[in-house]
Amino acid sequence: MLSIRSLVPAVSMLMLTLACSTGGSQRAGYPSPPRTRPEATGYRETSRYADVRNFLDSLRALGLPLTFGSIGRTTEGREIPYVIASRPAVATPADAKRLQRPVVYVQGNIHGGEVEGKDALLALVRDLAIATRPNALDSIILIAVPLYNADGNERVGPQSRNRTDQNGPELVGVRANAQNFDLNRDYVKADAPETRASLAMFNAWDPDVFVDLHTTNGSYHGYALTYSPSLNPAAVFGGLYARDSLLPVLRERMRSRHRREVFDYGNFLSDERAVPESTAKEGWATYDARPRFGTNYYGLRGRIAILAEAYSHDPLDRRIASTYEFVSEILSLVAERGASIRSLSERASGQPLAWGRAPDSLQMVAVRSELVLTPSTIDVIREAVEATGDSSVTEPGMKRGQRRTGRFTPVRMPVFDRFTSTLDRIPPAAYVVTPGDTAVVRLLRTHGIRVERSDSAWSARGEAFTIDSVITASRLFQARRETRVQGKWDRALQAFPAGSFIVSTAQPLGTLVVYLLEPESEDGLATWNFFGARLKKGEKFPVRKVLDLSRRGRSRPRRSSTVINTLPPRNE
Ligand SMILES: [Zn+2]
């Protein structure tokens, strides 16, 4: 069985060797760095919540340049720990700003049964922090959240029940949080306390890069790990940069430095229930562009996001090693490109600000999308699986009567790895939300969006949306009824009552404002039914547009509509 120690990068390995050979004290000065639960059990077990806490406490006792804290509490009241690693140490967002370095936020265990991200991340933080030679921590700020879905992690049960397609460990947690929400469908509606805690971290630290660690389900392929950038077409900054400039380099480095093949996340079309409408019989297709998924969401904030999915049919030691290496290569590459990544973040935040000043700078925002059906045709590695001739289980995660062959064959096939816009909207100067829609306003603020309130009635040139059709799902999904609205915007003078909420698009999260508030968005607030029964054919959509905020109040000169900036985004 492979050991993580034979696979960690050279610097850390040297360190560990020295630590062992000298009795562990002189050179590094850290007598006994903690071991993760898998390291201590021969990779038979993954960390439970208490193991993670104990591991972090042991790291803290070493006096390393690390900052420990909690992003918030889970549904069942567990603190969700974070550790910030940087040399020099960083304790607050203001410290981070002063260092002028890229901030990378890496999250493990969003799905409680997908365990190796948590264990790899703990080991990586330890190895980087105790290393005496320079490494990524001298050039970046790493925020590690190893155990995001802590409640799901604690609902342990047999892998054969909780993670049917996964090669161990024997006991793993469950996918959902304690409210039975899939946290990786919750990034728009933010119903879970875990989601609200992570949004508060995003708002406070504004990470340049977000990495979300998972394990695959499904296809037998030849990759130790598959990855995805933010797939949403509105993610015009970080999405494209990750896809075209970061991930190809990471792929090459995983091959040349670690001898591992990695590839764009996807599944073979033959394994998918919903095959894209193309003539392709064989092909490889990615998943979804909607921001309910964390890495897609993060792209709408104008930042880089990377989804990492270790191969579920690899045993735990190998999955930990692949994830460890991939994340460590991400950190190194971000460290090398610190200046350009920070400037990309600045441009992404600056673009919507320009919308308010210069209408020519307006850029359409994609609010609906579809898979691009003109794929590239390239080699994808398949793993052959064969029948055993009986009903035995050959290894954990394999169906009865099947076994892996270890035969990997490249097969040329179409690869569907990107989405294109099917509906674009021009950002107005602002959206106006009715005084009664406080749940909408609360959610926008949870996302870090600035919302103002008008203290008097006013009118302005704008647009209202007349609803032509409303389709509401008959079944609940994630405790809500998904809704699709269609209709038409019409321009006219709009009168707004006192107490209306004004959501300017000229703010760093302007793209997200458009995406969440456009009625026809494929994953906006209308989709998640924030407007309830008011959405009816023939009625007006409760959110209207204002085309020019500078004229606001002119119709009522005596009571110029002073705007009070209400509370800052809630951190909960
Ligand atoms: Zn997952």
Coordinates of C-alpha atoms and ligand atoms in Angstrom, one line a residue:
M1 CA 0.0 0.0 0.0
L2 CA 1.3 3.4 -0.9
S3 CA 2.1 5.7 2.0
I4 CA 1.4 9.4 1.8
R5 CA 5.0 9.9 3.1
S6 CA 6.4 8.4 -0.1
L7 CA 4.3 10.8 -2.1
V8 CA 4.6 14.2 -0.5
P9 CA 6.7 16.8 -2.3
A10 CA 10.4 16.5 -1.9
V11 CA 10.8 19.4 0.6
S12 CA 8.3 17.9 3.1
M13 CA 9.7 14.5 2.7
L14 CA 13.2 15.7 3.5
M15 CA 11.9 17.4 6.5
L16 CA 10.1 14.3 7.7
T17 CA 13.1 12.1 7.1
L18 CA 15.3 14.5 9.1
A19 CA 12.7 14.6 11.9
C20 CA 12.8 10.9 12.2
S21 CA 16.5 10.4 11.9
T22 CA 17.4 13.0 14.5
G23 CA 14.8 12.0 17.0
G24 CA 12.7 14.8 15.7
S25 CA 13.9 17.8 17.6
Q26 CA 16.9 19.7 16.3
R27 CA 16.5 20.6 12.7
A28 CA 12.8 21.4 12.5
G29 CA 12.4 22.3 16.1
Y30 CA 9.0 20.5 16.2
P31 CA 9.5 17.3 18.1
S32 CA 6.3 15.5 17.2
P33 CA 4.1 16.9 14.5
P34 CA 0.7 15.3 14.8
R35 CA -0.4 12.5 12.5
T36 CA -3.8 12.4 10.9
R37 CA -6.2 9.5 11.7
P38 CA -5.5 7.8 8.3
E39 CA -1.7 8.1 8.9
A40 CA -2.1 6.6 12.3
T41 CA -4.3 3.7 11.2
G42 CA -2.6 2.5 8.1
Y43 CA -5.2 4.4 6.0
R44 CA -8.0 2.3 7.3
E45 CA -9.9 5.1 9.0
T46 CA -10.7 8.8 8.3
S47 CA -10.8 11.6 10.8
R48 CA -13.8 12.1 13.0
Y49 CA -14.7 15.5 14.3
A50 CA -12.7 15.0 17.6
D51 CA -9.7 13.8 15.6
V52 CA -9.7 17.0 13.5
R53 CA -10.0 19.2 16.7
N54 CA -7.2 17.2 18.4
F55 CA -5.0 17.5 15.3
L56 CA -5.5 21.2 15.1
D57 CA -4.9 21.6 18.9
S58 CA -1.6 19.6 18.5
L59 CA -0.6 21.9 15.6
R60 CA -1.4 24.9 17.8
A61 CA 0.8 23.6 20.6
L62 CA 3.8 23.6 18.2
G63 CA 3.7 27.4 18.1
L64 CA 3.7 27.5 14.2
P65 CA 2.6 30.6 12.3
L66 CA -1.0 29.5 12.2
T67 CA -4.2 31.2 13.2
F68 CA -7.1 29.0 14.4
G69 CA -10.8 29.8 14.5
S70 CA -14.3 28.8 13.6
I71 CA -16.2 29.9 10.6
G72 CA -19.5 29.4 12.5
R73 CA -21.6 26.6 13.8
T74 CA -23.3 23.7 12.1
T75 CA -27.0 22.9 12.5
E76 CA -26.1 20.6 15.5
G77 CA -24.0 23.3 17.1
R78 CA -20.5 22.1 16.2
E79 CA -17.9 24.8 15.5
I80 CA -16.5 24.5 12.0
P81 CA -12.8 25.0 12.4
Y82 CA -10.5 26.9 10.1
V83 CA -6.8 27.3 10.2
I84 CA -5.0 30.1 8.4
A85 CA -1.4 29.4 7.3
S86 CA 0.9 32.1 6.2
R87 CA 4.4 33.3 6.9
P88 CA 4.3 35.8 8.6
A89 CA 1.1 34.7 10.4
V90 CA -2.2 36.4 9.5
A91 CA -5.0 36.8 12.0
T92 CA -7.5 39.2 10.4
P93 CA -8.6 40.3 6.9
A94 CA -6.8 43.6 7.5
D95 CA -3.5 41.7 8.1
A96 CA -4.1 39.8 4.9
K97 CA -4.7 43.1 2.9
R98 CA -1.4 44.5 4.2
L99 CA 0.5 41.5 3.0
Q100 CA -0.9 42.0 -0.6
R101 CA -0.8 38.3 -1.3
P102 CA -3.4 36.1 -2.9
V103 CA -5.7 34.4 -0.5
V104 CA -6.6 30.8 -1.2
Y105 CA -9.6 29.2 0.6
V106 CA -9.6 25.4 0.5
Q107 CA -12.6 23.4 1.8
G108 CA -12.8 19.7 2.5
N109 CA -15.7 17.4 3.4
I110 CA -18.7 19.4 2.0
H111 CA -20.1 15.9 1.4
G112 CA -19.6 14.0 4.6
G113 CA -18.7 10.7 3.0
E114 CA -16.1 12.1 0.7
V115 CA -13.4 12.1 3.2
E116 CA -9.9 12.5 1.7
G117 CA -10.1 16.2 1.2
K118 CA -10.3 16.7 5.0
D119 CA -7.4 14.4 5.7
A120 CA -5.2 15.6 2.9
L121 CA -5.7 19.2 3.8
L122 CA -4.8 18.6 7.5
A123 CA -1.6 16.9 6.4
L124 CA -0.7 19.6 3.9
V125 CA -1.2 22.4 6.4
R126 CA 1.1 20.6 8.8
D127 CA 3.8 19.8 6.3
L128 CA 3.8 23.3 4.8
A129 CA 3.8 25.0 8.3
I130 CA 6.6 22.9 9.8
A131 CA 8.9 23.1 6.7
T132 CA 12.0 25.1 7.3
R133 CA 12.6 25.9 3.6
P134 CA 10.6 28.5 1.7
N135 CA 7.3 27.3 0.3
A136 CA 3.9 28.6 -0.9
L137 CA 3.2 30.0 2.6
D138 CA 5.8 32.7 2.1
S139 CA 3.8 34.1 -0.9
I140 CA 0.1 33.3 -0.3
I141 CA -2.4 33.2 2.6
L142 CA -4.0 29.8 2.9
I143 CA -7.4 29.5 4.7
A144 CA -8.1 25.8 5.2
V145 CA -11.5 24.6 6.3
P146 CA -11.0 20.8 6.5
L147 CA -14.3 19.7 7.9
Y148 CA -17.0 21.9 6.4
N149 CA -19.9 19.5 6.8
A150 CA -19.0 18.5 10.3
D151 CA -22.5 17.1 11.1
G152 CA -22.5 14.9 8.0
N153 CA -19.0 13.6 8.9
E154 CA -20.3 12.4 12.3
R155 CA -23.2 10.4 11.0
V156 CA -20.9 7.5 10.3
G157 CA -22.0 4.3 8.8
P158 CA -20.7 1.6 6.5
Q159 CA -19.2 2.8 3.2
S160 CA -21.4 0.2 1.5
R161 CA -24.4 2.2 2.6
N162 CA -23.2 5.8 2.8
R163 CA -20.9 5.8 -0.3
T164 CA -21.8 2.9 -2.4
D165 CA -19.3 3.6 -5.2
Q166 CA -16.3 4.4 -3.0
N167 CA -13.3 2.2 -2.2
G168 CA -13.3 2.7 1.6
P169 CA -12.7 3.6 4.3
E170 CA -15.0 1.2 6.0
L171 CA -16.8 3.8 8.0
V172 CA -17.8 7.2 6.5
G173 CA -20.3 10.0 7.1
V174 CA -23.2 11.0 4.9
R175 CA -23.6 13.5 2.1
A176 CA -26.1 15.9 3.6
N177 CA -25.9 18.2 6.5
A178 CA -28.1 17.6 9.6
Q179 CA -31.0 19.4 8.0
N180 CA -30.8 17.0 5.1
F181 CA -29.6 19.7 2.8
D182 CA -26.9 19.0 0.2
L183 CA -24.5 21.9 1.0
N184 CA -23.3 21.9 -2.6
R185 CA -26.8 22.9 -3.8
D186 CA -27.2 25.6 -1.2
Y187 CA -24.9 28.4 -2.3
V188 CA -27.7 30.6 -3.8
K189 CA -30.5 30.1 -1.3
A190 CA -28.1 29.8 1.7
D191 CA -30.7 27.9 3.8
A192 CA -28.0 26.1 5.9
P193 CA -26.1 27.7 8.7
E194 CA -22.9 26.2 7.2
T195 CA -23.5 28.0 3.9
R196 CA -24.2 31.3 5.7
A197 CA -21.0 30.8 7.7
S198 CA -18.9 30.2 4.5
L199 CA -20.5 33.2 2.8
A200 CA -19.5 35.4 5.8
M201 CA -15.9 34.1 5.4
F202 CA -16.0 34.9 1.6
N203 CA -17.3 38.4 2.4
A204 CA -14.7 39.0 5.1
W205 CA -11.6 37.6 3.4
D206 CA -12.5 37.9 -0.2
P207 CA -10.3 34.9 -1.2
D208 CA -8.8 35.1 -4.7
V209 CA -9.1 31.4 -5.1
F210 CA -11.7 28.9 -3.7
V211 CA -11.0 25.1 -3.9
D212 CA -13.7 22.6 -3.0
L213 CA -12.6 19.0 -2.4
H214 CA -14.8 16.0 -3.3
T215 CA -14.7 12.3 -4.4
T216 CA -16.3 11.2 -7.7
N217 CA -19.4 9.1 -8.2
G218 CA -19.7 7.1 -11.3
S219 CA -17.6 6.4 -14.4
Y220 CA -14.6 4.1 -14.4
H221 CA -11.9 6.3 -15.8
G222 CA -8.1 6.5 -15.7
Y223 CA -7.6 9.7 -13.7
A224 CA -6.4 10.0 -10.1
L225 CA -8.4 13.2 -9.9
T226 CA -10.7 15.3 -12.1
Y227 CA -11.2 19.0 -11.8
S228 CA -13.4 21.8 -13.0
P229 CA -13.2 25.6 -13.1
S230 CA -16.4 27.6 -12.5
L231 CA -18.5 26.6 -15.5
N232 CA -21.0 29.5 -15.4
P233 CA -20.7 31.7 -18.5
A234 CA -21.1 34.8 -16.3
A235 CA -17.8 33.9 -14.6
V236 CA -15.9 35.8 -17.2
F237 CA -12.8 36.5 -15.1
G238 CA -11.9 33.6 -12.8
G239 CA -13.8 31.0 -14.8
L240 CA -11.9 31.5 -18.0
Y241 CA -8.6 32.1 -16.3
A242 CA -8.8 28.9 -14.4
R243 CA -9.9 26.9 -17.4
D244 CA -7.4 28.3 -19.9
S245 CA -4.4 29.4 -17.8
L246 CA -4.3 27.4 -14.5
L247 CA -5.7 24.0 -15.0
P248 CA -3.7 23.0 -18.1
V249 CA -0.5 23.8 -16.1
L250 CA -1.7 21.9 -13.1
R251 CA -2.4 18.9 -15.3
E252 CA 1.1 19.0 -16.7
R253 CA 2.7 19.4 -13.3
M254 CA 0.6 16.5 -11.8
R255 CA 1.9 14.3 -14.7
S256 CA 5.6 15.4 -14.6
R257 CA 6.1 15.9 -10.9
H258 CA 3.8 13.2 -9.5
R259 CA 3.2 10.8 -12.4
R260 CA -0.5 11.1 -12.0
E261 CA -3.0 11.7 -14.8
V262 CA -5.7 14.2 -14.0
F263 CA -8.4 15.6 -16.3
D264 CA -11.5 17.8 -16.6
Y265 CA -14.3 16.5 -14.3
G266 CA -17.0 14.5 -16.1
N267 CA -18.6 11.2 -16.8
F268 CA -18.9 9.0 -19.9
L269 CA -22.2 9.7 -21.7
S270 CA -23.0 6.0 -21.5
D271 CA -23.1 6.3 -17.7
E272 CA -25.4 9.4 -17.7
R273 CA -29.1 9.2 -17.5
A274 CA -29.5 12.5 -19.4
V275 CA -27.4 12.4 -22.5
P276 CA -26.9 15.9 -24.1
E277 CA -28.9 16.3 -27.3
S278 CA -26.1 15.6 -29.6
T279 CA -25.4 12.8 -32.1
A280 CA -22.5 11.6 -29.9
K281 CA -23.0 8.0 -28.7
E282 CA -19.7 8.1 -26.9
G283 CA -18.4 11.1 -25.1
W284 CA -17.3 12.7 -21.9
A285 CA -19.5 15.5 -20.3
T286 CA -19.1 17.8 -17.4
Y287 CA -21.9 18.5 -14.9
D288 CA -23.7 21.8 -14.5
A289 CA -23.1 25.5 -14.7
R290 CA -25.6 26.8 -12.0
P291 CA -24.3 28.6 -8.9
R292 CA -26.1 26.4 -6.5
F293 CA -22.8 24.5 -6.8
G294 CA -20.0 26.2 -4.8
T295 CA -17.3 26.5 -7.4
N296 CA -19.8 27.9 -10.0
Y297 CA -21.1 30.3 -7.5
Y298 CA -17.7 31.5 -6.6
G299 CA -17.0 32.4 -10.2
L300 CA -20.0 34.8 -10.2
R301 CA -18.1 36.7 -7.4
G302 CA -15.4 37.4 -10.0
R303 CA -12.9 35.0 -8.5
I304 CA -11.2 31.8 -9.4
A305 CA -12.7 28.5 -8.2
I306 CA -11.5 24.9 -8.7
L307 CA -13.5 21.8 -8.0
A308 CA -11.3 18.7 -7.2
E309 CA -12.7 15.2 -7.3
A310 CA -10.5 12.3 -6.3
Y311 CA -11.3 9.0 -8.0
S312 CA -13.7 7.1 -5.9
H313 CA -12.3 3.7 -7.0
D314 CA -8.9 4.5 -5.7
P315 CA -8.2 3.4 -2.1
L316 CA -8.1 6.0 0.6
D317 CA -4.3 6.3 0.7
R318 CA -4.1 7.1 -3.0
R319 CA -7.0 9.5 -2.9
I320 CA -5.4 11.4 -0.1
A321 CA -2.1 11.5 -2.0
S322 CA -3.7 12.8 -5.2
T323 CA -5.7 15.4 -3.4
Y324 CA -2.7 16.5 -1.3
E325 CA -0.5 16.8 -4.4
F326 CA -3.2 18.6 -6.5
V327 CA -3.9 21.2 -3.7
S328 CA -0.2 21.7 -3.1
E329 CA 0.4 22.3 -6.8
I330 CA -2.5 24.8 -6.8
L331 CA -0.9 26.7 -3.9
S332 CA 2.5 26.7 -5.6
L333 CA 1.1 28.0 -8.9
V334 CA -1.0 30.7 -7.2
A335 CA 2.2 31.7 -5.3
E336 CA 4.1 32.0 -8.6
R337 CA 1.4 34.1 -10.1
G338 CA 0.4 36.1 -7.2
A339 CA 0.6 39.5 -8.9
S340 CA -1.5 38.5 -11.9
I341 CA -4.1 36.7 -9.9
R342 CA -4.6 39.7 -7.6
S343 CA -4.8 42.0 -10.5
L344 CA -7.5 39.7 -12.0
S345 CA -9.5 40.0 -8.8
E346 CA -9.2 43.8 -8.9
R347 CA -10.4 44.0 -12.5
A348 CA -13.3 41.7 -11.7
S349 CA -14.4 43.9 -8.8
G350 CA -13.7 47.1 -10.7
Q351 CA -15.7 46.3 -13.8
P352 CA -19.2 46.7 -12.3
L353 CA -18.1 49.9 -10.6
A354 CA -17.5 51.3 -14.1
W355 CA -21.0 50.3 -15.1
G356 CA -22.3 53.1 -12.9
R357 CA -20.1 55.8 -14.4
A358 CA -19.8 54.8 -18.0
P359 CA -22.8 53.1 -19.7
D360 CA -20.5 52.1 -22.6
S361 CA -18.6 49.8 -20.3
L362 CA -21.8 47.7 -19.6
Q363 CA -21.2 44.1 -20.2
M364 CA -24.1 41.6 -20.6
V365 CA -24.5 39.1 -17.9
A366 CA -25.4 35.6 -18.9
V367 CA -28.4 34.4 -16.8
R368 CA -29.2 31.1 -18.5
S369 CA -26.9 28.7 -20.2
E370 CA -26.5 25.3 -21.9
L371 CA -23.8 22.8 -22.6
V372 CA -21.8 23.6 -25.7
L373 CA -22.7 20.9 -28.2
T374 CA -19.7 21.4 -30.5
P375 CA -17.1 19.6 -28.4
S376 CA -13.4 19.1 -28.9
T377 CA -12.5 15.5 -29.7
I378 CA -9.6 14.2 -27.6
D379 CA -8.4 11.1 -25.8
V380 CA -10.1 10.2 -22.6
I381 CA -8.8 7.3 -20.6
R382 CA -11.2 4.5 -19.8
E383 CA -10.7 1.8 -17.2
A384 CA -12.0 -1.6 -18.3
V385 CA -14.3 -3.4 -15.8
E386 CA -15.2 -7.0 -16.4
A387 CA -17.6 -9.6 -15.1
T388 CA -16.4 -12.0 -12.5
G389 CA -18.9 -14.7 -13.5
D390 CA -20.4 -14.8 -10.0
S391 CA -22.0 -12.4 -7.5
S392 CA -18.9 -11.7 -5.3
V393 CA -17.9 -8.2 -4.3
T394 CA -14.2 -7.8 -5.4
E395 CA -13.4 -4.6 -3.6
P396 CA -15.3 -1.9 -1.7
G397 CA -17.3 0.3 -4.0
M398 CA -17.6 -2.3 -6.8
K399 CA -20.9 -3.7 -7.9
R400 CA -21.4 -7.4 -7.2
G401 CA -20.1 -9.5 -10.0
Q402 CA -17.7 -6.9 -11.4
R403 CA -14.0 -6.3 -11.0
R404 CA -11.5 -3.7 -12.0
T405 CA -8.9 -4.9 -14.5
G406 CA -6.2 -2.3 -14.2
R407 CA -6.4 -1.9 -18.0
F408 CA -6.5 1.8 -19.0
T409 CA -7.1 2.7 -22.6
P410 CA -7.2 6.1 -24.2
V411 CA -10.3 6.4 -26.4
R412 CA -10.8 9.4 -28.7
M413 CA -14.2 10.9 -28.1
P414 CA -16.0 14.3 -27.9
V415 CA -15.5 16.1 -24.7
F416 CA -18.3 18.5 -23.5
D417 CA -16.6 20.6 -21.0
R418 CA -18.1 24.1 -21.2
F419 CA -21.4 26.0 -21.2
T420 CA -22.5 28.9 -23.3
S421 CA -25.1 31.6 -22.6
T422 CA -28.6 31.3 -23.8
L423 CA -30.0 34.5 -22.2
D424 CA -28.0 37.6 -21.5
R425 CA -29.2 40.7 -19.6
I426 CA -27.8 44.2 -19.6
P427 CA -27.2 45.4 -16.1
P428 CA -29.5 48.2 -15.1
A429 CA -28.3 51.0 -12.8
A430 CA -30.2 49.2 -10.0
Y431 CA -32.8 46.7 -9.1
V432 CA -35.5 47.9 -6.7
V433 CA -37.0 45.4 -4.3
T434 CA -40.4 46.1 -2.6
P435 CA -40.4 47.2 1.1
G436 CA -42.0 43.9 2.2
D437 CA -39.4 41.6 0.6
T438 CA -37.2 41.5 3.7
A439 CA -36.2 37.9 3.2
V440 CA -34.9 38.8 -0.2
V441 CA -32.9 41.7 1.2
R442 CA -31.6 39.6 4.0
L443 CA -30.3 37.0 1.6
L444 CA -28.7 39.6 -0.7
R445 CA -26.8 40.9 2.3
T446 CA -25.8 37.4 3.4
H447 CA -24.1 37.2 0.0
G448 CA -22.2 40.4 0.7
I449 CA -24.3 42.6 -1.6
R450 CA -24.9 46.2 -0.6
V451 CA -28.5 47.1 -0.3
E452 CA -29.8 50.6 0.4
R453 CA -33.2 51.8 1.5
S454 CA -35.1 54.8 0.2
D455 CA -36.8 56.8 3.0
S456 CA -39.3 58.5 0.8
A457 CA -41.4 57.7 -2.3
W458 CA -39.7 58.4 -5.6
S459 CA -40.0 57.7 -9.3
A460 CA -37.6 57.1 -12.1
R461 CA -37.3 55.8 -15.6
G462 CA -37.1 52.0 -15.4
E463 CA -38.5 48.7 -16.4
A464 CA -41.1 46.3 -15.0
F465 CA -41.4 42.6 -15.9
T466 CA -44.8 41.2 -16.8
I467 CA -45.0 37.5 -16.2
D468 CA -46.2 35.3 -19.1
S469 CA -45.7 31.9 -17.5
V470 CA -44.8 30.4 -14.2
I471 CA -43.8 26.8 -13.8
T472 CA -43.4 25.6 -10.3
A473 CA -42.0 22.1 -9.6
S474 CA -44.6 19.7 -8.1
R475 CA -41.9 18.1 -6.0
L476 CA -39.8 19.7 -3.3
F477 CA -36.0 19.9 -4.0
Q478 CA -33.9 20.8 -1.1
A479 CA -37.1 21.8 0.8
R480 CA -38.1 24.3 -1.9
R481 CA -40.2 24.3 -5.1
E482 CA -38.0 25.3 -8.0
T483 CA -39.8 27.8 -10.2
R484 CA -39.2 29.0 -13.7
V485 CA -40.6 32.4 -14.8
Q486 CA -40.9 33.8 -18.3
G487 CA -42.1 37.1 -19.5
K488 CA -41.1 40.5 -20.8
W489 CA -39.5 43.7 -19.5
D490 CA -41.2 47.0 -20.5
R491 CA -39.8 50.4 -20.1
A492 CA -41.9 53.1 -18.4
L493 CA -41.7 55.6 -15.6
Q494 CA -41.7 53.6 -12.3
A495 CA -43.1 54.9 -9.0
F496 CA -41.6 53.4 -5.9
P497 CA -43.0 53.6 -2.4
A498 CA -41.0 54.8 0.6
G499 CA -39.0 52.0 2.1
S500 CA -38.1 50.4 -1.2
F501 CA -34.7 48.6 -1.3
I502 CA -32.2 49.7 -3.9
V503 CA -29.7 47.3 -5.1
S504 CA -27.1 49.1 -7.3
T505 CA -25.2 47.0 -9.8
A506 CA -22.3 49.3 -9.5
Q507 CA -20.7 47.3 -6.7
P508 CA -18.0 44.7 -6.7
L509 CA -20.6 41.9 -6.7
G510 CA -22.6 43.5 -9.6
T511 CA -22.6 40.4 -11.7
L512 CA -24.0 38.4 -8.8
V513 CA -26.7 41.1 -8.3
V514 CA -27.9 40.7 -11.9
Y515 CA -27.8 36.9 -11.7
L516 CA -29.8 36.6 -8.5
L517 CA -32.4 39.2 -9.3
E518 CA -33.2 38.7 -13.0
P519 CA -36.6 36.8 -13.0
E520 CA -35.5 34.5 -15.8
S521 CA -32.2 33.6 -14.3
E522 CA -31.8 29.8 -14.2
D523 CA -30.6 29.8 -10.5
G524 CA -31.7 33.1 -9.0
L525 CA -34.1 34.1 -6.2
A526 CA -37.1 33.4 -8.3
T527 CA -35.8 29.9 -9.0
W528 CA -35.7 29.2 -5.3
N529 CA -39.2 30.6 -4.8
F530 CA -38.3 33.6 -2.7
F531 CA -41.4 35.4 -4.1
G532 CA -43.9 32.6 -3.4
A533 CA -47.4 32.8 -4.7
R534 CA -47.0 36.4 -6.0
L535 CA -45.5 35.1 -9.2
K536 CA -48.6 34.7 -11.4
K537 CA -49.3 34.9 -15.1
G538 CA -50.2 38.5 -16.0
E539 CA -48.8 40.0 -12.8
K540 CA -45.7 42.1 -12.4
F541 CA -42.5 40.6 -11.0
P542 CA -41.8 42.2 -7.6
V543 CA -38.3 43.4 -8.5
R544 CA -38.1 46.3 -11.0
K545 CA -35.2 48.0 -12.7
V546 CA -34.0 51.6 -12.6
L547 CA -32.0 52.7 -15.6
D548 CA -30.4 55.8 -14.2
L549 CA -30.0 56.3 -10.5
S550 CA -28.6 59.8 -10.8
R551 CA -32.1 61.1 -11.6
R552 CA -33.6 59.4 -8.7
G553 CA -35.8 61.8 -6.7
R554 CA -36.1 64.5 -9.3
S555 CA -39.8 63.9 -9.6
R556 CA -40.2 65.0 -6.0
P557 CA -37.7 67.7 -5.5
R558 CA -39.0 68.8 -2.1
R559 CA -38.3 65.4 -0.6
S560 CA -35.2 64.3 -2.4
S561 CA -35.1 60.7 -1.6
T562 CA -32.2 60.5 0.8
V563 CA -30.8 57.0 0.9
I564 CA -29.8 55.5 4.1
N565 CA -27.2 52.9 4.0
T566 CA -28.6 50.3 6.3
L567 CA -26.7 47.5 8.1
P568 CA -23.6 45.9 6.6
P569 CA -23.9 42.3 5.4
R570 CA -24.8 40.0 8.2
N571 CA -22.2 37.6 9.3
E572 CA -24.0 34.7 10.7
Ligands
ZN1 ZN -19.1 15.7 -3.6

